Short mmCIF file of C-alpha atoms and ligand atoms in Angstrom, two decimals:
data_model
loop_
_atom_site.label_atom_id
_atom_site.label_comp_id
_atom_site.label_asym_id
_atom_site.label_seq_id
_atom_site.Cartn_x
_atom_site.Cartn_y
_atom_site.Cartn_z
CA MET A 1 -21.23 20.13 -7.83
CA SER A 2 -21.14 21.36 -4.28
CA GLY A 3 -22.81 20.98 -0.94
CA PRO A 4 -21.70 18.96 2.06
CA TRP A 5 -24.10 16.11 1.31
CA LEU A 6 -22.25 15.47 -1.90
CA GLN A 7 -18.74 15.90 -0.65
CA GLU A 8 -18.65 14.06 2.64
CA GLY A 9 -15.79 11.73 3.26
CA PRO A 10 -13.19 10.38 0.95
CA HIS A 11 -14.80 8.53 -1.90
CA GLU A 12 -15.65 4.88 -1.55
CA GLU A 13 -13.46 2.12 -2.80
CA CYS A 14 -14.46 -0.20 -5.60
CA GLY A 15 -16.16 -3.56 -5.25
CA VAL A 16 -15.18 -6.60 -7.31
CA PHE A 17 -16.85 -9.98 -7.72
CA GLY A 18 -16.12 -13.17 -9.66
CA ILE A 19 -17.87 -16.52 -9.98
CA TYR A 20 -17.50 -19.96 -11.52
CA ALA A 21 -20.80 -21.82 -11.25
CA PRO A 22 -21.87 -24.39 -13.86
CA GLN A 23 -25.63 -24.65 -14.47
CA ARG A 24 -26.30 -21.40 -12.61
CA ASP A 25 -27.42 -17.99 -13.81
CA VAL A 26 -24.04 -16.39 -13.08
CA ALA A 27 -25.04 -12.94 -14.35
CA ARG A 28 -27.91 -12.81 -11.87
CA LEU A 29 -25.72 -14.06 -9.03
CA THR A 30 -23.15 -11.39 -9.92
CA PHE A 31 -25.91 -8.79 -9.95
CA PHE A 32 -26.85 -9.68 -6.36
CA GLY A 33 -23.18 -9.86 -5.36
CA LEU A 34 -22.64 -6.36 -6.69
CA TYR A 35 -25.82 -5.22 -4.98
CA ALA A 36 -24.29 -6.34 -1.65
CA LEU A 37 -21.11 -4.42 -2.50
CA GLN A 38 -22.95 -1.24 -3.50
CA HIS A 39 -21.50 0.67 -0.52
CA ARG A 40 -18.04 0.37 -2.15
CA GLY A 41 -18.93 2.37 -5.24
CA GLN A 42 -22.02 4.05 -6.61
CA GLU A 43 -20.77 5.67 -9.76
CA SER A 44 -21.00 2.79 -12.20
CA ALA A 45 -21.49 -0.96 -12.41
CA GLY A 46 -20.74 -3.70 -14.90
CA ILE A 47 -20.84 -7.47 -15.48
CA ALA A 48 -18.96 -9.63 -17.99
CA THR A 49 -19.64 -13.34 -18.54
CA SER A 50 -18.19 -16.21 -20.55
CA ASP A 51 -19.82 -19.44 -21.72
CA GLY A 52 -16.57 -21.08 -22.82
CA ARG A 53 -16.94 -19.81 -26.36
CA ALA A 54 -17.63 -16.10 -26.26
CA ALA A 55 -17.82 -13.33 -23.69
CA TYR A 56 -20.67 -10.91 -23.07
CA SER A 57 -20.89 -7.73 -21.05
CA HIS A 58 -23.11 -4.92 -19.96
CA LYS A 59 -22.14 -1.85 -17.97
CA GLY A 60 -23.31 1.65 -17.29
CA MET A 61 -23.28 4.69 -15.05
CA GLY A 62 -25.27 4.63 -11.82
CA LEU A 63 -26.27 2.21 -9.08
CA VAL A 64 -26.41 -1.55 -9.71
CA ALA A 65 -30.21 -1.47 -9.77
CA GLN A 66 -30.20 1.43 -12.22
CA VAL A 67 -27.75 -0.21 -14.61
CA PHE A 68 -29.28 -3.70 -14.81
CA ASN A 69 -32.70 -5.06 -15.70
CA GLU A 70 -34.13 -8.33 -17.03
CA ASP A 71 -33.52 -7.33 -20.63
CA ASN A 72 -29.83 -6.58 -20.29
CA LEU A 73 -29.08 -9.44 -17.85
CA ARG A 74 -30.60 -12.13 -20.09
CA PRO A 75 -27.96 -12.01 -22.86
CA LEU A 76 -25.16 -12.41 -20.26
CA GLN A 77 -24.81 -16.15 -20.79
CA GLY A 78 -22.33 -18.60 -19.34
CA HIS A 79 -20.94 -20.25 -16.25
CA LEU A 80 -18.20 -17.68 -15.56
CA ALA A 81 -18.71 -14.05 -14.60
CA ILE A 82 -17.02 -11.03 -13.10
CA GLY A 83 -18.52 -7.76 -11.89
CA HIS A 84 -17.45 -4.36 -10.70
CA ASN A 85 -18.84 -1.40 -8.77
CA ARG A 86 -16.88 1.74 -9.22
CA TYR A 87 -16.12 4.92 -7.56
CA SER A 88 -13.46 6.52 -9.71
CA THR A 89 -10.10 6.85 -8.02
CA THR A 90 -8.21 7.40 -11.25
CA GLY A 91 -9.69 8.49 -14.53
CA ILE A 92 -12.43 11.02 -14.89
CA SER A 93 -16.06 9.97 -14.60
CA HIS A 94 -16.92 8.69 -18.00
CA LEU A 95 -18.68 5.70 -19.47
CA ARG A 96 -15.52 4.54 -21.23
CA ASN A 97 -13.82 4.19 -17.81
CA VAL A 98 -16.53 1.89 -16.49
CA GLN A 99 -15.40 -1.65 -15.65
CA PRO A 100 -15.12 -4.54 -16.31
CA TYR A 101 -12.88 -3.95 -19.28
CA LEU A 102 -13.40 -6.61 -21.91
CA ILE A 103 -10.99 -7.05 -24.80
CA GLU A 104 -10.11 -9.78 -27.29
CA THR A 105 -6.61 -11.32 -27.07
CA ILE A 106 -4.72 -14.07 -28.87
CA HIS A 107 -6.01 -16.43 -26.15
CA GLY A 108 -9.60 -15.29 -26.40
CA PRO A 109 -11.56 -12.80 -24.30
CA LEU A 110 -9.99 -11.04 -21.34
CA GLY A 111 -12.17 -9.20 -18.82
CA LEU A 112 -10.85 -7.30 -15.84
CA ALA A 113 -12.25 -5.72 -12.68
CA HIS A 114 -9.84 -3.84 -10.41
CA ASN A 115 -10.00 -2.38 -6.93
CA GLY A 116 -7.00 -0.28 -5.94
CA ASN A 117 -4.51 2.03 -7.49
CA LEU A 118 -1.11 1.50 -9.06
CA THR A 119 1.47 4.01 -7.84
CA ASN A 120 3.61 3.48 -10.96
CA ALA A 121 0.72 3.60 -13.41
CA LEU A 122 2.14 6.59 -15.25
CA GLN A 123 5.41 4.80 -16.11
CA LEU A 124 3.57 1.62 -17.13
CA ARG A 125 1.20 3.64 -19.26
CA GLN A 126 4.15 5.34 -20.92
CA SER A 127 5.85 2.05 -21.75
CA LEU A 128 2.62 0.70 -23.25
CA LEU A 129 2.27 3.77 -25.43
CA GLU A 130 5.90 3.48 -26.49
CA ARG A 131 5.24 -0.09 -27.57
CA GLY A 132 2.45 1.15 -29.79
CA VAL A 133 -0.44 0.01 -27.60
CA GLY A 134 -3.41 2.37 -27.88
CA LEU A 135 -5.47 3.11 -24.77
CA SER A 136 -9.09 4.16 -24.77
CA SER A 137 -9.42 5.42 -21.20
CA THR A 138 -7.48 7.20 -18.50
CA THR A 139 -7.45 4.48 -15.86
CA ASP A 140 -4.66 2.37 -14.43
CA SER A 141 -7.07 -0.56 -14.74
CA GLU A 142 -6.88 -0.41 -18.52
CA VAL A 143 -3.09 -0.34 -18.19
CA ILE A 144 -3.33 -3.62 -16.25
CA THR A 145 -5.62 -5.11 -18.90
CA GLN A 146 -3.18 -4.24 -21.67
CA ILE A 147 -0.22 -5.62 -19.74
CA LEU A 148 -2.10 -8.92 -19.41
CA ALA A 149 -2.91 -8.92 -23.12
CA ALA A 150 0.78 -9.24 -24.04
CA PRO A 151 2.92 -12.35 -23.61
CA ALA A 152 4.64 -12.49 -20.21
CA GLU A 153 8.08 -12.24 -21.85
CA VAL A 154 7.33 -8.70 -22.98
CA TRP A 155 7.41 -7.62 -19.34
CA THR A 156 9.89 -10.08 -17.86
CA ASN A 157 12.45 -10.33 -20.68
CA GLY A 158 12.00 -14.06 -20.36
CA ASN A 159 13.13 -13.94 -16.75
CA ASN A 160 10.06 -14.69 -14.65
CA LYS A 161 11.33 -14.49 -11.09
CA ASN A 162 7.86 -15.05 -9.71
CA SER A 163 7.34 -18.40 -11.31
CA THR A 164 8.37 -21.34 -9.16
CA LYS A 165 7.85 -23.76 -12.00
CA THR A 166 7.00 -23.38 -15.65
CA GLU A 167 3.27 -22.85 -15.90
CA THR A 168 1.41 -24.26 -18.82
CA ASP A 169 -1.38 -21.76 -18.11
CA HIS A 170 -0.37 -18.61 -19.98
CA TRP A 171 -2.71 -16.47 -17.88
CA ILE A 172 -0.80 -17.46 -14.76
CA ASN A 173 2.46 -16.50 -16.48
CA ARG A 174 1.01 -13.17 -17.50
CA LEU A 175 -0.36 -12.44 -14.04
CA GLN A 176 3.02 -13.23 -12.52
CA ALA A 177 4.66 -10.88 -15.01
CA LEU A 178 2.15 -8.17 -14.15
CA MET A 179 2.86 -8.62 -10.44
CA LEU A 180 6.55 -8.19 -11.14
CA VAL A 181 6.09 -4.75 -12.69
CA ALA A 182 2.97 -3.36 -10.98
CA GLU A 183 3.40 -1.38 -7.77
CA GLY A 184 0.64 -0.30 -5.46
CA ALA A 185 -2.77 -1.68 -4.65
CA TYR A 186 -4.66 -4.18 -6.75
CA SER A 187 -7.32 -6.71 -6.00
CA LEU A 188 -8.15 -8.12 -9.42
CA VAL A 189 -10.83 -10.41 -10.75
CA ILE A 190 -10.19 -11.61 -14.29
CA LEU A 191 -12.43 -13.34 -16.78
CA THR A 192 -11.06 -15.54 -19.56
CA ARG A 193 -12.78 -18.00 -21.87
CA ASN A 194 -12.44 -20.94 -19.50
CA ALA A 195 -11.66 -19.60 -16.04
CA VAL A 196 -11.97 -16.79 -13.55
CA TYR A 197 -8.73 -15.65 -11.90
CA ALA A 198 -8.39 -13.60 -8.74
CA THR A 199 -5.31 -12.00 -7.27
CA ARG A 200 -4.23 -9.58 -4.58
CA ASP A 201 -1.14 -7.40 -4.49
CA PRO A 202 1.68 -8.76 -2.26
CA LEU A 203 0.83 -6.28 0.51
CA GLY A 204 -2.86 -7.17 0.44
CA LEU A 205 -3.77 -3.49 0.46
CA ARG A 206 -7.33 -4.11 -0.71
CA PRO A 207 -9.50 -6.96 0.58
CA LEU A 208 -10.55 -10.02 -1.43
CA CYS A 209 -12.05 -13.29 -0.20
CA LEU A 210 -13.08 -16.71 -1.45
CA GLY A 211 -16.34 -18.56 -0.97
CA GLN A 212 -17.97 -21.79 -2.08
CA LEU A 213 -21.46 -22.45 -3.40
CA SER A 214 -23.21 -25.46 -1.88
CA ASN A 215 -23.99 -27.12 -5.20
CA GLY A 216 -20.58 -26.67 -6.78
CA GLY A 217 -18.90 -23.51 -7.85
CA TYR A 218 -16.71 -20.86 -6.29
CA VAL A 219 -16.96 -17.15 -5.72
CA VAL A 220 -14.50 -14.34 -5.01
CA ALA A 221 -15.58 -10.94 -3.71
CA SER A 222 -14.18 -7.79 -2.15
CA GLU A 223 -16.13 -8.52 1.00
CA SER A 224 -17.70 -11.60 2.55
CA CYS A 225 -21.13 -9.92 2.78
CA ALA A 226 -21.47 -10.55 -0.97
CA LEU A 227 -20.88 -14.28 -0.47
CA LEU A 228 -23.62 -14.69 2.12
CA THR A 229 -26.00 -12.70 -0.06
CA ILE A 230 -25.87 -15.32 -2.82
CA GLY A 231 -25.81 -18.33 -0.49
CA ALA A 232 -22.08 -19.03 -0.66
CA LYS A 233 -20.01 -20.09 2.33
CA TYR A 234 -17.03 -17.96 3.32
CA LEU A 235 -13.85 -20.04 2.97
CA ARG A 236 -10.92 -17.68 3.46
CA GLU A 237 -9.13 -14.56 2.26
CA VAL A 238 -7.24 -14.53 -0.97
CA LYS A 239 -3.71 -14.27 0.43
CA PRO A 240 -1.53 -11.27 -0.43
CA GLY A 241 0.47 -12.16 -3.54
CA GLU A 242 -1.67 -15.23 -4.30
CA ILE A 243 -3.36 -16.05 -7.60
CA LEU A 244 -6.49 -18.22 -7.58
CA ARG A 245 -7.96 -19.93 -10.60
CA LEU A 246 -11.63 -20.97 -10.53
CA ASN A 247 -12.69 -23.48 -13.18
CA GLU A 248 -13.93 -27.05 -13.61
CA GLN A 249 -10.93 -28.25 -11.56
CA GLY A 250 -12.26 -26.23 -8.61
CA VAL A 251 -9.92 -23.72 -6.96
CA THR A 252 -6.21 -23.85 -7.73
CA THR A 253 -3.70 -21.63 -5.97
CA PHE A 254 -0.50 -20.22 -7.48
CA VAL A 255 2.25 -17.97 -6.15
CA GLY A 256 1.85 -14.65 -7.93
CA ARG A 257 4.53 -12.77 -6.09
CA VAL A 258 6.03 -13.60 -2.71
CA SER A 259 4.53 -11.50 0.06
CA THR A 260 6.94 -10.34 2.76
CA ARG A 261 4.51 -8.24 4.79
CA ARG A 262 0.84 -7.40 4.99
CA ALA A 263 -0.62 -3.92 4.76
CA LEU A 264 -4.41 -4.12 4.52
CA CYS A 265 -5.94 -0.62 4.37
CA ILE A 266 -6.93 0.18 7.95
CA PHE A 267 -9.71 2.46 6.69
CA GLU A 268 -11.60 -0.73 5.80
CA TYR A 269 -12.11 -1.13 9.55
CA VAL A 270 -12.92 2.54 10.05
CA TYR A 271 -15.46 3.10 7.31
CA PHE A 272 -15.33 1.19 4.02
CA ALA A 273 -16.33 -2.36 4.81
CA ARG A 274 -19.90 -3.35 5.57
CA PRO A 275 -20.43 -4.16 9.29
CA ASP A 276 -21.36 -7.79 8.62
CA SER A 277 -18.25 -8.48 6.53
CA ILE A 278 -15.30 -10.48 7.85
CA LEU A 279 -11.77 -9.17 7.45
CA GLU A 280 -8.77 -11.03 8.87
CA GLU A 281 -11.21 -13.41 10.58
CA GLN A 282 -12.97 -10.58 12.42
CA VAL A 283 -16.50 -9.24 12.04
CA ILE A 284 -16.27 -5.54 11.17
CA HIS A 285 -19.14 -4.56 13.49
CA THR A 286 -17.33 -6.10 16.46
CA VAL A 287 -14.07 -4.33 15.64
CA ARG A 288 -15.87 -0.98 15.32
CA GLN A 289 -17.57 -1.58 18.66
CA GLN A 290 -14.14 -2.25 20.19
CA MET A 291 -12.87 0.99 18.67
CA GLY A 292 -15.76 2.85 20.33
CA GLY A 293 -15.01 1.15 23.65
CA GLN A 294 -11.34 2.10 23.43
CA LEU A 295 -12.37 5.67 22.58
CA ALA A 296 -14.52 5.83 25.74
CA ARG A 297 -11.51 4.75 27.83
CA GLU A 298 -9.20 7.26 26.17
CA ALA A 299 -11.62 10.19 25.97
CA PRO A 300 -14.46 10.04 28.50
CA ALA A 301 -17.04 12.83 28.58
CA GLU A 302 -19.42 14.25 31.19
CA ALA A 303 -22.66 13.68 29.35
CA ASP A 304 -26.16 12.14 29.42
CA ILE A 305 -26.45 10.24 26.14
CA VAL A 306 -24.36 8.78 23.29
CA VAL A 307 -25.45 9.34 19.70
CA GLY A 308 -23.75 8.03 16.53
CA VAL A 309 -23.72 9.67 13.12
CA PRO A 310 -25.76 7.17 11.09
CA ASP A 311 -25.10 4.70 9.67
CA SER A 312 -21.38 4.12 9.70
CA ALA A 313 -20.66 5.30 13.26
CA THR A 314 -23.43 3.31 14.93
CA PRO A 315 -21.25 0.33 16.02
CA ALA A 316 -18.60 2.68 17.50
CA ALA A 317 -21.31 4.66 19.33
CA ILE A 318 -22.69 1.42 20.80
CA GLY A 319 -19.16 0.51 21.92
CA TYR A 320 -18.68 3.94 23.51
CA SER A 321 -22.00 3.58 25.33
CA LEU A 322 -21.27 0.10 26.66
CA GLU A 323 -17.85 1.12 27.96
CA SER A 324 -18.89 4.48 29.44
CA GLY A 325 -22.24 3.35 30.84
CA LEU A 326 -23.96 6.31 29.18
CA PRO A 327 -27.18 5.29 27.39
CA TYR A 328 -27.02 4.94 23.60
CA THR A 329 -29.84 6.53 21.68
CA GLU A 330 -30.72 7.67 18.18
CA GLY A 331 -30.24 11.38 17.69
CA LEU A 332 -30.41 11.74 13.93
CA THR A 333 -32.59 10.29 11.23
CA LYS A 334 -30.88 9.81 7.91
CA ASN A 335 -32.54 9.55 4.55
CA ARG A 336 -30.80 6.44 3.29
CA TYR A 337 -31.95 6.91 -0.28
CA ILE A 338 -30.56 10.32 -1.11
CA GLY A 339 -27.11 8.94 -1.93
CA ARG A 340 -25.49 10.61 -4.85
CA THR A 341 -28.16 12.87 -6.15
CA PHE A 342 -28.01 13.76 -9.81
CA ILE A 343 -30.25 16.76 -9.26
CA GLU A 344 -28.26 19.88 -8.56
CA PRO A 345 -30.03 21.74 -5.76
CA ASP A 346 -30.92 25.38 -6.37
CA ASP A 347 -29.68 28.09 -4.01
CA ALA A 348 -32.66 27.94 -1.69
CA LEU A 349 -32.32 24.16 -1.36
CA ARG A 350 -28.58 24.51 -0.91
CA GLN A 351 -29.26 26.58 2.19
CA LEU A 352 -30.98 23.56 3.66
CA GLY A 353 -27.64 21.79 3.33
CA VAL A 354 -27.45 18.83 5.57
CA HIS A 355 -31.24 18.79 6.20
CA LEU A 356 -31.69 17.18 2.80
CA LYS A 357 -30.09 14.11 4.33
CA TYR A 358 -30.41 14.30 8.14
CA ASN A 359 -32.96 15.60 10.66
CA PRO A 360 -32.45 15.74 14.43
CA LEU A 361 -34.62 13.64 16.75
CA THR A 362 -35.61 16.45 19.07
CA SER A 363 -37.48 14.21 21.50
CA ASN A 364 -34.25 12.37 22.31
CA LEU A 365 -31.89 15.36 22.33
CA LYS A 366 -33.73 18.12 24.15
CA GLY A 367 -31.97 19.23 27.33
CA LYS A 368 -29.27 16.56 27.01
CA ARG A 369 -25.49 16.70 27.10
CA VAL A 370 -24.61 14.63 24.05
CA VAL A 371 -21.57 12.55 23.11
CA LEU A 372 -21.67 12.58 19.31
CA VAL A 373 -19.61 9.72 17.85
CA ASP A 374 -18.44 9.70 14.23
CA ASP A 375 -16.07 7.20 12.64
CA SER A 376 -13.83 9.74 10.91
CA ILE A 377 -13.23 13.38 10.11
CA VAL A 378 -11.59 13.80 6.73
CA ARG A 379 -12.33 17.09 5.02
CA GLY A 380 -14.46 18.22 7.95
CA ASN A 381 -17.65 18.70 5.97
CA THR A 382 -19.82 16.42 8.07
CA ALA A 383 -18.92 17.09 11.70
CA GLY A 384 -19.84 20.80 11.79
CA PRO A 385 -23.37 20.39 10.42
CA MET A 386 -23.92 17.37 12.72
CA VAL A 387 -23.00 19.43 15.80
CA GLN A 388 -25.37 22.14 14.60
CA LEU A 389 -28.17 19.59 14.18
CA MET A 390 -27.62 18.42 17.77
CA ARG A 391 -28.05 21.98 18.99
CA GLU A 392 -31.11 22.53 16.78
CA GLY A 393 -32.54 19.42 18.38
CA GLY A 394 -32.09 20.98 21.82
CA ALA A 395 -28.81 19.45 23.00
CA LEU A 396 -27.19 21.47 25.80
CA GLU A 397 -23.63 20.38 25.08
CA VAL A 398 -22.06 18.45 22.20
CA HIS A 399 -18.91 16.39 22.81
CA VAL A 400 -17.59 15.03 19.51
CA ARG A 401 -15.67 11.75 19.72
CA VAL A 402 -14.06 10.28 16.62
CA SER A 403 -13.35 6.54 16.52
CA SER A 404 -10.21 6.90 14.37
CA PRO A 405 -7.16 9.23 14.52
CA PRO A 406 -6.92 12.52 12.61
CA VAL A 407 -6.49 11.98 8.84
CA ARG A 408 -3.35 13.96 8.05
CA HIS A 409 -1.94 12.35 4.89
CA PRO A 410 -3.36 11.61 1.45
CA CYS A 411 -3.81 8.09 0.10
CA PHE A 412 -1.99 7.10 -3.09
CA MET A 413 -3.22 3.51 -3.08
CA GLY A 414 -6.75 3.94 -4.32
CA VAL A 415 -8.71 5.84 -1.70
CA ASP A 416 -9.50 9.26 -3.05
CA MET A 417 -8.51 11.05 0.16
CA ALA A 418 -8.23 14.36 -1.53
CA THR A 419 -5.11 16.46 -1.20
CA TYR A 420 -3.11 17.66 1.78
CA LYS A 421 -4.92 20.98 1.44
CA GLN A 422 -8.35 19.42 1.78
CA LEU A 423 -7.54 17.38 4.89
CA ILE A 424 -8.76 19.43 7.83
CA ALA A 425 -6.32 17.79 10.28
CA HIS A 426 -3.39 18.67 8.03
CA ASN A 427 -4.30 22.34 8.24
CA LEU A 428 -5.62 22.72 11.79
CA ASN A 429 -4.74 21.33 15.20
CA ILE A 430 -7.39 19.63 17.30
CA GLU A 431 -8.42 22.84 19.06
CA GLY A 432 -8.71 24.55 15.67
CA ILE A 433 -10.92 21.75 14.38
CA ARG A 434 -13.06 21.89 17.54
CA GLN A 435 -13.66 25.59 16.98
CA GLN A 436 -14.42 25.11 13.32
CA ILE A 437 -17.02 22.40 13.93
CA GLY A 438 -18.46 24.23 16.93
CA ALA A 439 -18.19 21.37 19.44
CA ASP A 440 -17.86 21.83 23.20
CA THR A 441 -15.08 19.24 23.26
CA LEU A 442 -13.41 17.12 20.58
CA ALA A 443 -11.25 14.01 20.90
CA TYR A 444 -9.97 11.34 18.51
CA LEU A 445 -9.02 7.72 19.10
CA SER A 446 -5.23 7.32 19.25
CA LEU A 447 -3.41 5.33 16.57
CA LYS A 448 -2.23 2.90 19.24
CA GLY A 449 -5.76 2.65 20.59
CA MET A 450 -7.08 1.89 17.13
CA THR A 451 -4.59 -0.89 16.47
CA THR A 452 -5.33 -2.34 19.92
CA ALA A 453 -9.03 -2.37 19.09
CA ILE A 454 -8.28 -4.15 15.83
CA ARG A 455 -7.31 -7.32 17.60
CA GLU A 456 -5.87 -9.22 14.76
CA ALA A 457 -7.09 -12.77 14.92
CA LEU A 458 -4.60 -15.48 15.74
CA ALA A 459 -5.68 -17.26 12.60
CA VAL A 460 -3.87 -14.64 10.55
CA ALA A 461 -0.22 -15.52 10.97
CA GLU A 462 1.33 -12.37 9.58
CA THR A 463 -0.41 -9.13 10.35
CA GLY A 464 0.07 -5.50 9.60
CA HIS A 465 -1.96 -2.67 8.13
CA CYS A 466 -1.49 0.38 5.98
CA ASP A 467 -2.25 3.33 8.27
CA ALA A 468 -0.51 5.91 6.08
CA CYS A 469 -3.49 8.32 6.11
CA PHE A 470 -3.09 8.55 9.89
CA SER A 471 0.63 8.00 10.40
CA GLY A 472 2.28 9.12 7.15
CA ASN A 473 4.10 5.76 7.00
CA TYR A 474 3.51 4.48 3.49
CA PRO A 475 4.12 0.76 2.94
CA ILE A 476 5.56 1.36 -0.53
CA SER A 477 7.80 4.07 -1.85
CA ILE A 478 5.77 6.93 -3.24
CA PRO A 479 7.14 9.18 -6.00
CA VAL A 480 8.24 12.45 -4.38
CA TRP A 481 6.23 14.64 -6.73
CA LEU A 482 3.00 13.13 -5.41
CA PHE A 483 3.62 14.77 -2.04
CA ASP A 484 3.23 18.35 -3.28
CA GLU A 485 1.40 20.06 -0.41
CA ASN A 486 0.14 22.90 -2.59
CA ARG A 487 -1.76 20.65 -4.93
CA GLU A 488 -5.30 21.90 -5.45
CA LYS A 489 -6.84 19.05 -7.35
CA PRO A 490 -7.08 15.46 -6.12
CA ILE A 491 -3.84 13.83 -7.06
CA PHE A 492 -4.98 11.25 -9.54
CA GLU A 493 -7.43 13.49 -11.31
CA GLU A 494 -4.50 15.71 -12.14
CA MET A 495 -2.22 12.81 -12.92
CA TRP A 496 -4.56 11.63 -15.62
CA GLY A 497 -5.61 15.09 -16.74
P1 5GP M 1 -15.69 14.53 6.13
O1 5GP M 1 -17.09 15.02 6.05
O2 5GP M 1 -14.97 15.00 7.36
O3 5GP M 1 -14.92 14.82 4.88
O4 5GP M 1 -15.72 12.93 6.19
C1 5GP M 1 -16.09 12.22 7.36
C2 5GP M 1 -17.50 11.72 7.26
O5 5GP M 1 -17.70 11.04 6.03
C3 5GP M 1 -17.83 10.71 8.34
O6 5GP M 1 -19.19 10.91 8.70
C4 5GP M 1 -17.67 9.36 7.68
O7 5GP M 1 -18.60 8.42 8.19
C5 5GP M 1 -17.93 9.65 6.24
N1 5GP M 1 -17.04 8.95 5.35
C6 5GP M 1 -15.81 8.44 5.58
N2 5GP M 1 -15.32 7.86 4.47
C7 5GP M 1 -16.26 8.02 3.50
C8 5GP M 1 -16.35 7.63 2.12
O8 5GP M 1 -15.45 7.01 1.56
N3 5GP M 1 -17.49 7.98 1.45
C9 5GP M 1 -18.50 8.67 2.03
N4 5GP M 1 -19.60 8.98 1.31
N5 5GP M 1 -18.45 9.05 3.33
C10 5GP M 1 -17.35 8.73 4.05
MG1 MG M 2 -20.71 8.61 8.44
#
């Protein structure tokens, strides 16, 4: 597979969803929840439900709307459900890696949907294998499922430091044991016979929030946009290190593992999250607009118009325009439906490259000096063709402004940010990148400017983000061998063979 339209950006994160809603069609609600989270993963989708007796599931490769239909939703009975959208971060693309995982345990069914990446997955996998546990896939998510399938004592040696009191709920004990041994990023939604559980790693690397349905019932989702979609009210974030249980007693909170600092992935603000979602009490669109405004203050340009690379850079471009006083206009039309095409283009089509996805709006660009705003440059596949499209459309000058800092370090916490080698800002300085993408000028938002723009709401007492891809400061210790700069293949692909 090749071509810039297939390779742009790091890959999306995953989306998870969970619901307890008596008397409701939970499979259908989960379907619409996953639909709202489609931007977080387009490779596969799955739903598992429980009616208090048995569990049911359906999953497959493709978009939510390609995987599900009336016939396969109908058998998904019950009042409890979880769902998952996946873009693989570990494990090769294969149906057997599609989530949710659903297995049978001594306490009945156990379903699991995971967003994130364990940095010690290899060791945990090894200790499972040594204990005689067979694994059917290559993902760290199956490792988590199998850890939860065993009694907590297996992992804690009877010494559960996370537990403040003795829990009668064995799933809580097991989750606490998991959180003792798992390192890295995990937002989990878990289905059992009688409850849905949700938890977030103690750093809160991946998002997860809680909502309430008006006629009873609770929902958890990666992003708040999925709550609104199904008519649920946003209540709050799941706190880092917290475990929530949703069942007929409503929502119960437990300490999973004490959180000493927060490190939400800052790339959620840059690209991943949907603009209407709320993170840390802030609307993503507003934060992106502030990032664009800050960029205009840091890197002004002599120009006539401001254009954003659709769709993700639109809020930042609006912010740049408002701050600079230069008019915002559309300069590119994007085919929103091309997505991940399964049809391999032939050589002649390949020449068309970026035109399969974007065309310039010549009437707006002709004779203009353009500020072209994008939210990020990662591998550098997108910016060059976008500059070229501006010139094809008649732009006199193209000044590229990026509303995040240069991405110089890989992510080991679940964002498939390629390898050092593939990160253009690891290999070239800013002038080198400018030449490569053919821009008249190029400037990035500073790291300080970005954190200023992300004005963390007062409502969030403890703040802090993971900005390792920009700063190289990882919030957890990373095994040295992962840093190999000469690595050719994406780290986790290689890790799992
Ligand atoms: P690059 O082409 O430099 O590798 O990536 C930057 C471009 O990809 C930007 O236009 C940005 O909006 C987009 N982008 C950033 N993150 C992602 C992602 O996770 N998935 C996809 N498909 N695009 C992304
Ligand atoms: Mg984009």
